[in-house]
CSV table of C-alpha atoms in Angstrom, one decimal:
chain,number,residue,atom,x,y,z
D,1,ASP,CA,-5.6,15.7,10.6
D,2,VAL,CA,-5.0,11.1,11.1
D,3,LYS,CA,-1.0,10.6,11.5
D,4,VAL,CA,0.3,7.1,11.4
D,5,THR,CA,4.3,8.0,12.6
D,6,GLN,CA,7.1,5.1,12.1
D,7,SER,CA,9.9,5.4,14.4
D,8,SER,CA,13.1,6.0,11.9
D,9,ARG,CA,13.1,7.0,8.4
D,10,TYR,CA,16.1,5.3,7.6
D,11,LEU,CA,18.3,2.8,9.3
D,12,VAL,CA,21.6,0.9,8.4
D,13,LYS,CA,21.8,-2.2,10.8
D,14,ARG,CA,24.8,-5.1,10.3
D,15,THR,CA,23.8,-8.7,8.9
D,16,GLY,CA,22.7,-10.9,11.9
D,17,GLU,CA,21.5,-7.9,14.2
D,18,LYS,CA,17.4,-8.0,15.8
D,19,VAL,CA,15.9,-4.8,14.8
D,20,PHE,CA,12.6,-3.5,15.7
D,21,LEU,CA,10.8,-1.0,13.6
D,22,GLU,CA,7.8,1.1,15.1
D,23,CYS,CA,4.8,2.5,14.7
D,24,VAL,CA,2.2,4.2,16.1
D,25,GLN,CA,-1.5,5.1,15.0
D,26,ASP,CA,-3.8,8.4,16.3
D,27,MET,CA,-6.7,7.4,15.1
D,28,ASP,CA,-7.7,4.7,17.5
D,29,HIS,CA,-7.8,1.8,14.4
D,30,GLU,CA,-8.0,-1.6,15.1
D,31,ASN,CA,-6.3,-3.0,12.6
D,32,MET,CA,-2.5,-2.2,11.4
D,33,PHE,CA,0.1,-3.8,8.8
D,34,TRP,CA,3.3,-3.9,7.9
D,35,TYR,CA,4.7,-4.2,3.9
D,36,ARG,CA,7.7,-4.4,2.0
D,37,GLN,CA,7.8,-2.2,-0.9
D,38,ASP,CA,11.2,-3.1,-3.3
D,39,PRO,CA,11.3,-1.8,-7.3
D,40,GLY,CA,8.9,-3.6,-9.4
D,41,LEU,CA,7.1,-5.6,-6.3
D,42,GLY,CA,5.0,-3.3,-5.4
D,43,LEU,CA,4.0,-3.7,-1.4
D,44,ARG,CA,3.8,-6.8,-0.5
D,45,LEU,CA,2.2,-7.6,2.7
D,46,ILE,CA,4.2,-8.7,6.1
D,47,TYR,CA,1.9,-8.9,8.5
D,48,PHE,CA,-1.3,-7.8,10.2
D,49,SER,CA,-3.3,-7.6,13.2
D,50,TYR,CA,-6.9,-6.2,13.7
D,51,ASP,CA,-6.9,-6.4,17.8
D,52,VAL,CA,-4.1,-5.9,20.2
D,53,LYS,CA,-2.5,-9.4,20.9
D,54,MET,CA,-3.9,-10.6,17.6
D,55,LYS,CA,-1.9,-10.5,14.6
D,56,GLU,CA,-1.9,-12.7,10.9
D,57,LYS,CA,0.7,-13.6,8.8
D,58,GLY,CA,0.3,-11.9,5.2
D,59,ASP,CA,2.3,-13.0,2.2
D,60,ILE,CA,6.3,-12.8,3.1
D,61,PRO,CA,6.0,-13.9,6.8
D,62,GLU,CA,9.3,-15.4,6.9
D,63,GLY,CA,12.7,-14.0,9.0
D,64,TYR,CA,9.3,-11.3,10.1
D,65,SER,CA,7.1,-11.5,13.6
D,66,VAL,CA,5.4,-8.7,14.8
D,67,SER,CA,4.0,-8.0,18.2
D,68,ARG,CA,0.4,-5.8,19.3
D,69,GLU,CA,0.7,-5.1,23.0
D,70,LYS,CA,-1.0,-1.7,22.2
D,71,LYS,CA,-3.5,-0.5,20.2
D,72,GLU,CA,-1.7,2.4,18.3
D,73,ARG,CA,1.3,0.9,18.5
D,74,PHE,CA,2.5,-2.1,16.0
D,75,SER,CA,5.6,-3.2,15.6
D,76,LEU,CA,8.1,-5.1,13.1
D,77,ILE,CA,10.4,-7.2,14.2
D,78,LEU,CA,14.1,-8.6,12.5
D,79,GLU,CA,15.4,-11.7,14.4
D,80,SER,CA,18.3,-11.9,12.9
D,81,ALA,CA,18.6,-9.3,9.9
D,82,SER,CA,19.9,-10.5,6.6
D,83,THR,CA,21.4,-8.2,3.3
D,84,ASN,CA,17.6,-9.4,1.5
D,85,GLN,CA,16.2,-7.5,3.9
D,86,THR,CA,17.0,-4.4,2.6
D,87,SER,CA,13.9,-2.4,1.8
D,88,MET,CA,11.4,0.1,1.9
D,89,TYR,CA,8.9,-0.7,5.5
D,90,LEU,CA,5.7,1.0,4.8
D,91,CYS,CA,3.5,0.7,8.2
D,92,ALA,CA,-0.9,1.4,7.9
D,93,SER,CA,-3.7,1.5,9.6
D,94,SER,CA,-7.4,1.1,8.7
D,95,PRO,CA,-10.6,1.5,10.8
D,96,PRO,CA,-12.7,-2.4,11.4
D,97,THR,CA,-14.7,-2.3,8.6
D,98,GLY,CA,-12.9,-0.5,6.1
D,99,ILE,CA,-10.1,-2.6,5.3
D,100,GLY,CA,-9.3,-0.3,2.2
D,101,GLU,CA,-9.1,3.1,3.3
D,102,GLN,CA,-5.1,2.3,4.8
D,103,TYR,CA,-3.2,5.4,6.6
D,104,PHE,CA,0.6,5.1,5.7
D,105,GLY,CA,3.6,6.2,7.5
D,106,PRO,CA,6.2,7.5,5.5
D,107,GLY,CA,8.2,4.7,5.2
D,108,THR,CA,11.4,3.5,6.9
D,109,ARG,CA,13.8,3.0,4.6
D,110,LEU,CA,16.4,-0.2,6.1
D,111,THR,CA,19.6,-1.3,4.9
D,112,VAL,CA,21.5,-4.4,6.5
D,113,THR,CA,25.3,-4.3,4.9
F,1,GLY,CA,-3.1,-16.2,-4.3
F,2,GLU,CA,-3.8,-13.2,-6.7
F,3,ASP,CA,-1.9,-11.4,-9.0
F,4,VAL,CA,-2.7,-7.9,-9.6
F,5,GLU,CA,-0.6,-6.1,-12.7
F,6,GLN,CA,0.9,-3.6,-13.7
F,7,SER,CA,2.7,-1.5,-16.5
F,8,LEU,CA,6.0,0.2,-14.5
F,9,PHE,CA,6.0,3.3,-15.7
F,10,LEU,CA,4.2,6.0,-18.2
F,11,SER,CA,5.6,9.3,-18.9
F,12,VAL,CA,2.9,12.1,-20.6
F,13,ARG,CA,2.7,15.4,-21.7
F,14,GLU,CA,1.3,18.2,-19.1
F,15,GLY,CA,-2.1,18.6,-20.7
F,16,ASP,CA,-3.2,15.3,-21.6
F,17,SER,CA,-4.9,12.8,-20.0
F,18,SER,CA,-3.3,9.8,-18.4
F,19,VAL,CA,-4.4,6.3,-18.1
F,20,ILE,CA,-3.4,4.2,-15.8
F,21,ASN,CA,-3.8,0.2,-16.2
F,22,CYS,CA,-4.6,-2.6,-13.5
F,23,THR,CA,-5.4,-6.4,-14.7
F,24,TYR,CA,-6.0,-9.1,-11.7
F,25,THR,CA,-7.1,-12.8,-11.3
F,26,ASP,CA,-9.2,-12.9,-8.8
F,27,SER,CA,-12.8,-11.4,-9.2
F,28,SER,CA,-14.1,-12.0,-5.7
F,29,SER,CA,-13.0,-8.7,-4.4
F,30,THR,CA,-15.9,-5.9,-3.5
F,31,TYR,CA,-14.1,-2.8,-4.3
F,32,LEU,CA,-11.3,-1.8,-5.8
F,33,TYR,CA,-9.2,1.1,-4.9
F,34,TRP,CA,-6.2,3.6,-6.0
F,35,TYR,CA,-3.8,4.7,-4.0
F,36,LYS,CA,-0.9,7.3,-4.9
F,37,GLN,CA,2.4,7.6,-3.4
F,38,GLU,CA,4.5,11.1,-4.3
F,39,PRO,CA,7.8,10.9,-3.7
F,40,GLY,CA,9.3,10.3,-0.3
F,41,ALA,CA,5.8,9.9,1.2
F,42,GLY,CA,3.5,6.7,2.4
F,43,LEU,CA,0.6,5.5,0.2
F,44,GLN,CA,-2.8,8.1,0.0
F,45,LEU,CA,-6.6,6.8,-1.1
F,46,LEU,CA,-7.0,8.1,-4.2
F,47,THR,CA,-10.1,6.5,-4.8
F,48,TYR,CA,-12.4,3.6,-5.2
F,49,ILE,CA,-15.1,1.3,-7.1
F,50,PHE,CA,-17.7,-0.8,-5.7
F,51,SER,CA,-17.2,-3.8,-7.8
F,52,ASN,CA,-21.0,-3.6,-9.4
F,53,MET,CA,-20.2,-0.3,-11.5
F,54,ASP,CA,-18.8,0.3,-14.5
F,55,MET,CA,-17.1,3.3,-13.9
F,56,LYS,CA,-16.6,5.7,-11.3
F,57,GLN,CA,-15.8,10.1,-12.1
F,58,ASP,CA,-14.1,12.0,-9.1
F,59,GLN,CA,-13.0,15.6,-10.5
F,60,ARG,CA,-10.2,15.3,-12.7
F,61,LEU,CA,-10.4,11.2,-11.8
F,62,THR,CA,-12.3,8.6,-13.9
F,63,VAL,CA,-12.4,4.6,-12.4
F,64,LEU,CA,-13.1,2.4,-15.4
F,65,LEU,CA,-14.4,-1.7,-14.5
F,66,ASN,CA,-14.3,-3.9,-17.0
F,67,LYS,CA,-14.9,-7.4,-14.5
F,68,LYS,CA,-15.5,-10.1,-17.6
F,69,ASP,CA,-11.8,-9.2,-18.3
F,70,LYS,CA,-11.1,-8.1,-14.9
F,71,HIS,CA,-9.3,-4.9,-16.1
F,72,LEU,CA,-9.0,-1.6,-13.9
F,73,SER,CA,-7.9,1.8,-15.0
F,74,LEU,CA,-7.2,4.9,-13.3
F,75,ARG,CA,-7.6,8.1,-15.9
F,76,ILE,CA,-6.1,11.5,-15.4
F,77,ALA,CA,-7.7,14.2,-17.2
F,78,ASP,CA,-5.0,17.4,-17.8
F,79,THR,CA,-2.9,15.7,-16.3
F,80,GLN,CA,-0.1,17.8,-14.0
F,81,THR,CA,3.5,17.8,-13.0
F,82,GLY,CA,2.0,17.3,-9.6
F,83,ASP,CA,0.5,14.2,-10.5
F,84,SER,CA,3.7,12.9,-11.0
F,85,ALA,CA,3.8,9.7,-8.3
F,86,ILE,CA,3.8,6.4,-8.3
F,87,TYR,CA,0.0,5.1,-8.8
F,88,PHE,CA,-0.8,1.3,-7.3
F,89,CYS,CA,-4.2,-0.4,-8.1
F,90,ALA,CA,-5.5,-2.4,-4.8
F,91,LEU,CA,-7.7,-4.5,-4.1
F,92,ASP,CA,-10.0,-6.4,-1.2
F,93,THR,CA,-10.0,-10.4,-1.6
F,94,GLY,CA,-11.2,-11.1,1.8
F,95,ARG,CA,-8.7,-11.9,4.0
F,96,ARG,CA,-9.2,-8.1,6.0
F,97,ALA,CA,-5.8,-7.4,3.7
F,98,LEU,CA,-5.5,-5.3,0.6
F,99,THR,CA,-3.3,-7.3,-2.0
F,100,PHE,CA,-1.3,-4.3,-4.3
F,101,GLY,CA,-0.1,-4.0,-7.8
F,102,SER,CA,3.5,-3.4,-8.4
F,103,GLY,CA,2.7,0.1,-8.8
F,104,THR,CA,3.1,2.9,-11.9
F,105,ARG,CA,5.3,5.1,-12.2
F,106,LEU,CA,3.7,8.2,-13.8
F,107,GLN,CA,6.0,10.9,-14.7
F,108,VAL,CA,4.7,14.6,-16.5
F,109,GLN,CA,7.2,16.3,-18.6
F,110,PRO,CA,5.9,19.7,-18.7
């Protein structure tokens, strides 16, 4: 059974803290994605990666960075968390020829106070 | 960039048909997708349609594509309470990532 796991389901951080969200997939997928989900706005793409050490900006990369040191792991970093980054964060992966065939993790609900 | 729009909420009675609509601006997508998100979970791919097709049927699901009007719909026949979820349409706009709509929350009343 394919699996995408995220390090935390719920996270509470303070403004200004550095935050790491981890995502691991066990399907040997080349592509990995980070989205944030907000009510009424759907999913918005933050960053994606199509290979180890490769990354591309999505639609809303400001305030975020990513790291892909190993194929199975894709990390989202909030350098200095702000209250407007309170959201649900979803990680996904897909095979190289199946951008639309994305497998999602359960999400991390991050609250920044 | 691509705009993908959906109505936010749909309520139906159990046993009725549900129709979830999606409109988009960019017509270059090769495939168009429907994802389902159940409460407390991530999204899962439900079905998809190739852009040169008008319709695709998969058991209780029917996908209709009107390329002229840039309109995609998902029909769920005999809707069950287990179909209550948020449904997202998504387009592959050629940048190696999908663009998702805002999602439609389907509520099925017994």
